[in-house]
Structures are given as structure tokens and as C-alpha cells.
């Protein structure tokens, strides 16, 4: 554990059972800052060249770990070492994954990121730890088509795979149109999956249908076709295996989950080979093994849910993918449901987001006018120059609007999966109550103000009552999950968890209906070391009450007559346990559920401005806003002779 | 050193309160792809899972337009549930056929005929597509008609020596001038290089040529050049309205799909190979015109989207032109670049997209943009003397 400032997640779960759920959050210790790093060394070390140097103040032990995560846009290297008996994240480095010729060059990116990590750790050289870990998220969402005799088989199959970070495509049902082999082949051709899962069913007639489907896939696509994963009893497997040529068949038997995990592992190897075709030197990083970052994020979510016995929702928004992981239910019977999209990433997926949501839905999150043409240009730029950064507040607001819409699309998918039909019929249900929402991925981790990440999560999830918010500020969640999976939960010390997760704060969201401006809730925050603060938050408003990291406070909540904070309308609540401080504070969100934005453009923009200003999420934003410049028309910040403004 | 919070790990700005803004994660050194690269380069020619006949061996000398492999893509067979259509049990389907496995069929050919009820009821099964009857399933009564395989050639793209050749690909090395695109469509195509300063200067007979436009690509140019048989167009940029009219949003940005690791899907084919140097309606920098002018009429090769290669125009210099010293990319990709004062750069993204100028300097420490994101920036002097500060990630060295 850290010093007295440290915020603990590791102790006994503290409860706010009076208001319905047990909530706790990740905290983080704070230490004096270091200076800005020196420019990177142009002579990059390869892993084999990294040696022990005299400058290293910490002597790595058996707990030292060098980990790398190869992403679509950036490759990161993490250095973990023993510090005061605990494994800690000591430094991380980052370098673009693409090389100088515009194609992936992961080997060089790893070397460059390692150099940066070592410099951040304050040393020139470093002994190569015995333990190494290589992860990748680049192109790592396997797309799986499903062919099943009937809807029940498809639901069972989807249910067995719901906890895996794969994209399950619409099932083709053999009791319906899929019985026609040409229809079946056409559907699979359109879906362009990495693999097709064919479920054999239980009855002879179903096995015959599935056998015909396997034959159609084999004969229809020939050697150019996708891999086929056979699921069924021994009789079905024996019947259809000979139909498939060479290594195109994978037999899952009655354990589709394990088979799909094996398949995903094979994709990781293939993908990593493709990311470093020039040097082929990634093997030294992993010591022969590699894993999926997405699986790491899923594992971390499970570990956190188990450790604190809470319902957790992780939202991971990368450059090329988006993933929601819900871990719900009681300990020992926890259900993990994952929704993954390989086309909703905040860089390469902007065009998909724009196409699926439309300009109106995106503009609804902007307190400024943005023309449809500008949105399309921005979306194309995201695909062409994925490392581009938002320069102005307008750009940042637009990026965050994309984030909200991407998460909304993803959560719709998750809600369908959580529904009783496993998403087969496409009917969505509302998300169940969540205790802890974790934001992950480059866009959320890189927000200039942490309140922005909190607002994006709140607007996407729209949680009720009390919900803790946390941020994977170091984009290390996948690493934590991988360590926990590999070495057991005990390997994830509380300190290491703190290094990865940043507690943003608690959100209090009363549910009910009322007139704009009328009282929705009164919140009293009783601090341990200073005078209490009481805030009245009106219907349609959102406020932030300071409760910094390191502080604790007890809460008293008085919802208005028509509002509910978990104990019924108008019922006051007093959480039994103290609340821990977070980087943002306590957020009181009385904007209503579902969040309804005014229909008229002027009113909607005014309302958004009000929310942004009351939370201090963005720099001062004028009500008399000058329209954005069109790209290419006006230069960025003009510099005066001294390097500042002219 | 003792590790502290994540704020320390990332070297974040600790001067503000947490809620008042902390900067983004670690700085990255400049890794960029210059607009123009001249020197000895290597290019990988790969073909994924397609059946390929490799036509060259290590040590061979090849020309940019020469085929290094011949691909054969069989295509998907059409499946016909003959048993259901004819009302027969699966095992009786084969005996009812009027043709045999291996026969070539035209669309509409009669495959089988069944008469019932003393000839009163007649069911005819016709081929829905042309191709070869490849298989008749005795177990399910399904017919499979395999279309003619599509054959295509993989060209070398670069004149030079084959330094490696294998079943999965070929590596060619040679001196070349490369022009880096940010988006594109279409496979590698080689042809004579034409330069056009404006739409009125387009070649009248561009058959088999690659046309380099110095102007924003418009619909008329695309249609005219495609109809006249040009094999490729390089353009500095394209307007939103043009993309909308051509319906090219799904065509030009397929590199993103390749990044996602699509393994199996085929991409839509454009009427000719297209490479864009910017995602917006940008004009060509003067350096591009100057660099390309001496090469008009020479053999060039253009790649829009292919596995393992980014969009580019390549002009091979293997046939006698001197290779400049000091500007060679080397046989591997040059990863990091030194941004020194005086370097010519252009802006590819953000508020200043389309502008170009001369690098004045790069501040030692990250800079807080108006968005409050901390990032490495560079000061760039524009032609009229104004100095702008731009994120390095938005810059491209011309050079």
C-alpha cells in the first residue's frame, strides 16, 4: 500500500447499501512531479541490446516485467518493477506504430517506445527482465459469422461466447432462409467474417442441415474461404470434418468458448507477424507468446468486479475499435457480457460513426454549429491521419461528440446482448444498474481535463443513483488484466492497480421528472477536515462538488418529492460509508434519465454550454461564439517573436 | 527514482488542479513519411491468400511494370438446391442432370428437367450463372457452379533487383523517387507519367498512362481519364462534393480497413488507380511540381491500396538517372526524422491543413494547444512570413 495519501480499493469493500449498491473506487497516490523528458535518443536499442547500467537506482527483482502493447496508431512499452516490496508501473513510453514508409513497423516502434520508457525511468540502460508480455489491439477483433439450425441454437451459441471480445455477426438460421445454400453463401460473403461457426444442433435433422451448410461453405468458397469452427456432438463432427480441406476446420466440440479463444490466439500471432513483416523481431518481446489487449481489458474488468464485489462496466475506445465489457451479478455467478465493434474506433472508425448516427446526432453534442461538410472532412482526416490531435476547443468538442456517439452505438449493442434473446432478434433493453464505470482507450485517457472523460462516460451510460467513475489514465488496463490472468489476482497489488486506474469520483444521478429549474436534489458533503458543503441542484442541471483525491467525506442526500436516489421517490439517503475523493469530485447529475436534449438548436446549444460551464469541463466558452474556420482556410496559432502570441 | 502516481509516469503537467486539466500521455518523437523520397528503396509485393505463381527469382532484374506474380482467384461458386427445386431426393439429383461434373455452362443453360404426372407437370432447372459444374452433392442434392477464375498480375511497382522471392511475396530493391499519398484505391498500375497543371491540360490520349494532377481532383477529370484508358490518377486533394458525387467514401479509405486486419473481404474496385496526397481539397505544393517535372514521360507506378504498402507514386530511377546523395531513404523505411530549421514541411491535418512553409524550430518541451492538449509542436514560417505553431503529428516533411 502507498502512504497516507493513498486511496484504497484493496480494503474491505465499503458499502453504501442504504442506497442500494456497494460502491468503491480506485484511488491514486500523488508524488512530486518530474521534469520534462529529454529528446529521444536516435540510436534505438533493440531488446537484446538493453543492458544493466550504473544509473539505475532501482534494482529490478523477479517481479520486474517489460510489457508492450502494439496498437493500430501507437505502440506502448510499460516498465514494471519492485518498489518497496510491491510491483509498480514505473514508466511507459509510446511511439507511432507506422514506420517511415506508412506501413506497420512494430519492431522499430517497440524499440523507440522502450527508449522513451527508459528515459522516463531515468536511466540509459536496463536489464532485460525475465518476464515479458506482448499484447496487441491492432486488428484484433475477430469477426465471427454464426450458422445455426434455429434461433435457440443461435442464442445458446451467442450466450456461450458473450464474454469474449469478438464481433458476433448476425446469425444465419438454417430453419429459415439459410436453408437455401445460395442464401447462406451470400450472407457469409457480405459479412466477410474471419471465421464461421457452424452449430450442429441436437437432432439428426438439424445435423443434416448443418452438414449441408458446411458442405456449401466448403464447396462454395473453396480454399479462399474463411475458417470454419464446428460445434456439436461427436457424431456431427465425425460427419462433417472430412468435408473441410486442410487446416480450414477447427473442431470446438461442445466448448465453443475455448475454441474461439484458441482461434483468437491464432489471429494474434498472424496479426503480429503482419505488423512486423520487415524485421520479424517481435518474438524476443514476448518470449514466444502474445495476447490480445482486448482480452486483457475483459480480464481486468472481471478481476476488479471480483475484488470489490461490484458490477463493473468498462468502455474501451481505441483508434480502431470500441468495446464495452459488463461484469454483473453476485460473486461466483458473475455474468460477463462483451460488445465489440471493429469499425467504431475514434480514428479509423469516424466515417462509420458518422454514417450510423448521422450529422444531426453528432451535432446534438456540440454547443457550436458545424456543417455537414466539415464533419465529413473531419471523418476522412481521422482515417487518413490517425495521429492527428484536436487543436482547438471546437476540435476537441467534436472529438468528444464522436466518442459519445460511438459509445452510444456500442451500448445499444451491449444492451441487446444483455437482453434475454442474446441479441439474436435485435431487441434492446436498458442497461442494468452499474456500480463502477471505467473509461479506457486513448481518447478518454488523453483528455486535457478529466471532467471531460467523466462527462463522456455519463452521457454515454447515463447511470442512475450512485455510480463510481474511474479512468484508465495510463491505458494499462489490458496489461493489468493480462498480469492478473497469467499470475493470478494476487499479482495485481493494490499499488499496481492504483498506478493504472484513476478514481474520477462519484456520480449522484436522481431519477425522476420535474420542471426545469425546480429542485431535484439537495446534497450535503460532510468533510473530515473542513466545513460541510450543501448544494441544491435543480432539474436539468449538473454540478461538481469538490472532493479531491486523498479526502473522504460522508454524504446526505435529499431528493425532491418526485425524484429517486435508490430508496424510492422523495426518500432521503445517507450512505453508511464515507465516500473517497476523486480527480473530478462528486458529480451531481440532475439532467434526467434518459438524457433529453432540447429540440431547438439554440436551446440545445445553450443547455450544453450551461452544462459545460457549470462543470468547468472545457476552457471558457463564449456564448457569442465565432464559427469554426474551415480546414485549410486559416492557420493555427500564430506565434509572436518570443514564441508566445504575437 | 521512486514511482509515483500515473500523473508522474506520464510526465503530466502538475501545475493545475486535477480537474483543471492535465496533459496527454507521453510525447512521441517525429515519425513521418515524407512527401518526396528519393534514393534506394525496397518494396514488398504481397498477395495475401490468393493462389499465386511467382514469375521471378532472387537476383532477377525487373521493370516497374513487369509482372512478378500471376494471381488466380477462383471466386465464389453459385449453389443451387437442385433437390428442392426439382422435388427429388438428393441421391436422385445427379442422375437427373443433363450435364456432367466438369462441364462448362452458360447462364440459362438447362441443367436438369423433370416431368411428373404423365408429363403434365414439368420442372426445369437452369444455370443461374456461367461457369463450370464443379460438384454435385449426393448427400444434399446441391449443385455448385464455379465461375471462371479471375487472373491478374502483380507488377513489380519498382524497377530494380528482386532481393527476395517466396510463396507469400517478392521484395524488389531499386533507386526511385517516391511520392507519399494519404489515401487511395486500386492496385498497383504502371504507365507513362503525364503532368497536368489544370483540367484543360489533361492529355488527350492518356491510354495506359498515369496522370498527375496539380489541381484538386474533380469528377470530370476522373470520368474523362477513366474513359480514355488512363490507368491511374495522382491528385493533391479532393473536394467533399466530388467524393459525394462519385460515391467514393467507401472506396478511398480502405486503408483503414486493412489496418483493422480484414483478412478475407475483397475491396471495391475503382475504374482506375487513385492516390490522394491529402484528405481535403488541397492544391499541390510547388515542390511536387518541380520534383515531377523532369520525370514527365518516364515509366511510373501508382498504388492505391494493397497489403503491406501505403498509397504512393513511384518513379523508378534505375535506368540511368543519378540518385541524389543525402536524401536517400535507405533500403528499409527511415523511421525517425530530424526536424531542422529550414526543412520544408506541409500541414496534413487540423486547422492549417493544406498550408506549407519552412520549419523555424521545435520547442524543447510539449506545448499546450488551445484545446489544452499537450503535444510536441513545430513553428512553421509560411510564404508570407507568418509563423504558425502546428502539432508535429500534423506535419509532413516535403523535404
PDB file of C-alpha atoms in Angstrom, chain A residues 196-302:
ATOM      1  CA  UNK A 196     -17.726 -19.124 -39.476  1.00  0.00           C
ATOM      2  CA  UNK A 197     -19.085 -21.038 -36.523  1.00  0.00           C
ATOM      3  CA  UNK A 198     -21.409 -23.822 -37.550  1.00  0.00           C
ATOM      4  CA  UNK A 199     -23.533 -25.322 -34.788  1.00  0.00           C
ATOM      5  CA  UNK A 200     -24.638 -28.886 -35.398  1.00  0.00           C
ATOM      6  CA  UNK A 201     -27.759 -28.890 -33.260  1.00  0.00           C
ATOM      7  CA  UNK A 202     -29.013 -31.839 -31.281  1.00  0.00           C
ATOM      8  CA  UNK A 203     -31.383 -33.694 -33.599  1.00  0.00           C
ATOM      9  CA  UNK A 204     -30.496 -35.701 -36.729  1.00  0.00           C
ATOM     10  CA  UNK A 205     -32.474 -33.327 -38.945  1.00  0.00           C
ATOM     11  CA  UNK A 206     -30.548 -30.376 -37.540  1.00  0.00           C
ATOM     12  CA  UNK A 207     -27.259 -32.170 -38.035  1.00  0.00           C
ATOM     13  CA  UNK A 208     -28.203 -32.794 -41.649  1.00  0.00           C
ATOM     14  CA  UNK A 209     -28.972 -29.117 -42.193  1.00  0.00           C
ATOM     15  CA  UNK A 210     -25.699 -28.090 -40.559  1.00  0.00           C
ATOM     16  CA  UNK A 211     -23.819 -30.673 -42.622  1.00  0.00           C
ATOM     17  CA  UNK A 212     -25.316 -29.211 -45.795  1.00  0.00           C
ATOM     18  CA  UNK A 213     -24.226 -25.753 -44.651  1.00  0.00           C
ATOM     19  CA  UNK A 214     -20.655 -26.936 -44.052  1.00  0.00           C
ATOM     20  CA  UNK A 215     -20.592 -28.533 -47.460  1.00  0.00           C
ATOM     21  CA  UNK A 216     -21.925 -25.336 -49.069  1.00  0.00           C
ATOM     22  CA  UNK A 217     -19.251 -23.240 -47.347  1.00  0.00           C
ATOM     23  CA  UNK A 218     -16.511 -25.656 -48.318  1.00  0.00           C
ATOM     24  CA  UNK A 219     -17.576 -26.077 -51.941  1.00  0.00           C
ATOM     25  CA  UNK A 220     -18.761 -22.503 -52.364  1.00  0.00           C
ATOM     26  CA  UNK A 221     -15.694 -20.679 -51.153  1.00  0.00           C
ATOM     27  CA  UNK A 222     -13.010 -23.259 -51.779  1.00  0.00           C
ATOM     28  CA  UNK A 223      -9.597 -22.519 -50.362  1.00  0.00           C
ATOM     29  CA  UNK A 224     -10.278 -18.765 -50.310  1.00  0.00           C
ATOM     30  CA  UNK A 225     -12.971 -19.172 -47.704  1.00  0.00           C
ATOM     31  CA  UNK A 226     -12.987 -18.370 -44.013  1.00  0.00           C
ATOM     32  CA  UNK A 227     -12.031 -20.785 -41.266  1.00  0.00           C
ATOM     33  CA  UNK A 228     -14.875 -22.994 -40.084  1.00  0.00           C
ATOM     34  CA  UNK A 229     -15.405 -23.776 -36.434  1.00  0.00           C
ATOM     35  CA  UNK A 230     -17.513 -26.869 -35.871  1.00  0.00           C
ATOM     36  CA  UNK A 231     -19.631 -27.076 -32.758  1.00  0.00           C
ATOM     37  CA  UNK A 232     -21.621 -30.151 -31.931  1.00  0.00           C
ATOM     38  CA  UNK A 233     -21.556 -33.706 -30.737  1.00  0.00           C
ATOM     39  CA  UNK A 234     -19.042 -36.339 -31.830  1.00  0.00           C
ATOM     40  CA  UNK A 235     -21.375 -37.696 -34.489  1.00  0.00           C
ATOM     41  CA  UNK A 236     -21.733 -34.305 -36.158  1.00  0.00           C
ATOM     42  CA  UNK A 237     -18.010 -33.626 -36.007  1.00  0.00           C
ATOM     43  CA  UNK A 238     -17.195 -37.023 -37.483  1.00  0.00           C
ATOM     44  CA  UNK A 239     -19.759 -36.467 -40.212  1.00  0.00           C
ATOM     45  CA  UNK A 240     -18.667 -33.044 -41.405  1.00  0.00           C
ATOM     46  CA  UNK A 241     -14.950 -32.781 -40.603  1.00  0.00           C
ATOM     47  CA  UNK A 242     -13.889 -34.673 -43.740  1.00  0.00           C
ATOM     48  CA  UNK A 243     -15.761 -32.165 -45.892  1.00  0.00           C
ATOM     49  CA  UNK A 244     -13.391 -29.331 -44.990  1.00  0.00           C
ATOM     50  CA  UNK A 245      -9.999 -29.105 -46.610  1.00  0.00           C
ATOM     51  CA  UNK A 246      -6.697 -28.967 -44.767  1.00  0.00           C
ATOM     52  CA  UNK A 247      -6.453 -26.599 -41.837  1.00  0.00           C
ATOM     53  CA  UNK A 248      -9.688 -24.777 -42.530  1.00  0.00           C
ATOM     54  CA  UNK A 249     -11.653 -26.707 -39.937  1.00  0.00           C
ATOM     55  CA  UNK A 250     -11.413 -26.133 -36.222  1.00  0.00           C
ATOM     56  CA  UNK A 251     -13.255 -28.539 -34.032  1.00  0.00           C
ATOM     57  CA  UNK A 252     -14.779 -26.998 -30.955  1.00  0.00           C
ATOM     58  CA  UNK A 253     -16.853 -29.950 -29.914  1.00  0.00           C
ATOM     59  CA  UNK A 254     -19.055 -28.753 -27.091  1.00  0.00           C
ATOM     60  CA  UNK A 255     -16.770 -25.946 -25.889  1.00  0.00           C
ATOM     61  CA  UNK A 256     -17.135 -23.104 -28.355  1.00  0.00           C
ATOM     62  CA  UNK A 257     -15.702 -20.591 -25.924  1.00  0.00           C
ATOM     63  CA  UNK A 258     -12.353 -22.355 -25.638  1.00  0.00           C
ATOM     64  CA  UNK A 259     -12.235 -22.927 -29.371  1.00  0.00           C
ATOM     65  CA  UNK A 260     -12.896 -19.280 -30.151  1.00  0.00           C
ATOM     66  CA  UNK A 261     -10.229 -18.261 -27.651  1.00  0.00           C
ATOM     67  CA  UNK A 262      -7.767 -20.563 -29.432  1.00  0.00           C
ATOM     68  CA  UNK A 263      -8.767 -19.060 -32.730  1.00  0.00           C
ATOM     69  CA  UNK A 264      -8.294 -15.541 -31.372  1.00  0.00           C
ATOM     70  CA  UNK A 265      -4.816 -16.556 -30.215  1.00  0.00           C
ATOM     71  CA  UNK A 266      -4.014 -17.679 -33.728  1.00  0.00           C
ATOM     72  CA  UNK A 267      -5.219 -14.321 -35.070  1.00  0.00           C
ATOM     73  CA  UNK A 268      -2.948 -12.520 -32.588  1.00  0.00           C
ATOM     74  CA  UNK A 269       0.068 -14.403 -33.928  1.00  0.00           C
ATOM     75  CA  UNK A 270      -0.921 -13.701 -37.518  1.00  0.00           C
ATOM     76  CA  UNK A 271      -1.580 -10.053 -36.836  1.00  0.00           C
ATOM     77  CA  UNK A 272       1.687  -9.506 -35.017  1.00  0.00           C
ATOM     78  CA  UNK A 273       3.574 -11.138 -37.863  1.00  0.00           C
ATOM     79  CA  UNK A 274       1.876  -8.724 -40.243  1.00  0.00           C
ATOM     80  CA  UNK A 275       2.722  -5.742 -38.055  1.00  0.00           C
ATOM     81  CA  UNK A 276       6.406  -6.507 -38.201  1.00  0.00           C
ATOM     82  CA  UNK A 277       6.957  -8.136 -41.529  1.00  0.00           C
ATOM     83  CA  UNK A 278      10.187  -6.181 -42.041  1.00  0.00           C
ATOM     84  CA  UNK A 279      12.216  -7.340 -39.044  1.00  0.00           C
ATOM     85  CA  UNK A 280      10.230 -10.239 -37.669  1.00  0.00           C
ATOM     86  CA  UNK A 281      11.711  -9.390 -34.302  1.00  0.00           C
ATOM     87  CA  UNK A 282       8.658  -9.364 -32.092  1.00  0.00           C
ATOM     88  CA  UNK A 283       9.294 -12.835 -30.761  1.00  0.00           C
ATOM     89  CA  UNK A 284      12.003 -11.547 -28.429  1.00  0.00           C
ATOM     90  CA  UNK A 285       9.472  -9.308 -26.758  1.00  0.00           C
ATOM     91  CA  UNK A 286       7.026 -11.951 -25.845  1.00  0.00           C
ATOM     92  CA  UNK A 287       9.380 -14.823 -25.296  1.00  0.00           C
ATOM     93  CA  UNK A 288       7.263 -16.657 -27.806  1.00  0.00           C
ATOM     94  CA  UNK A 289       3.812 -15.755 -26.536  1.00  0.00           C
ATOM     95  CA  UNK A 290       1.453 -12.896 -27.211  1.00  0.00           C
ATOM     96  CA  UNK A 291      -2.040 -11.916 -26.259  1.00  0.00           C
ATOM     97  CA  UNK A 292      -4.935  -9.719 -27.195  1.00  0.00           C
ATOM     98  CA  UNK A 293      -5.218  -6.345 -25.446  1.00  0.00           C
ATOM     99  CA  UNK A 294      -8.965  -6.661 -25.684  1.00  0.00           C
ATOM    100  CA  UNK A 295      -8.897  -9.907 -23.734  1.00  0.00           C
ATOM    101  CA  UNK A 296      -6.713  -8.127 -21.198  1.00  0.00           C
ATOM    102  CA  UNK A 297      -9.327  -5.404 -20.740  1.00  0.00           C
ATOM    103  CA  UNK A 298     -12.037  -8.056 -20.279  1.00  0.00           C
ATOM    104  CA  UNK A 299      -9.897  -9.886 -17.729  1.00  0.00           C
ATOM    105  CA  UNK A 300      -9.182  -6.675 -15.813  1.00  0.00           C
ATOM    106  CA  UNK A 301     -12.888  -5.907 -15.647  1.00  0.00           C
ATOM    107  CA  UNK A 302     -13.570  -9.362 -14.221  1.00  0.00           C
TER     108      UNK A 302
END
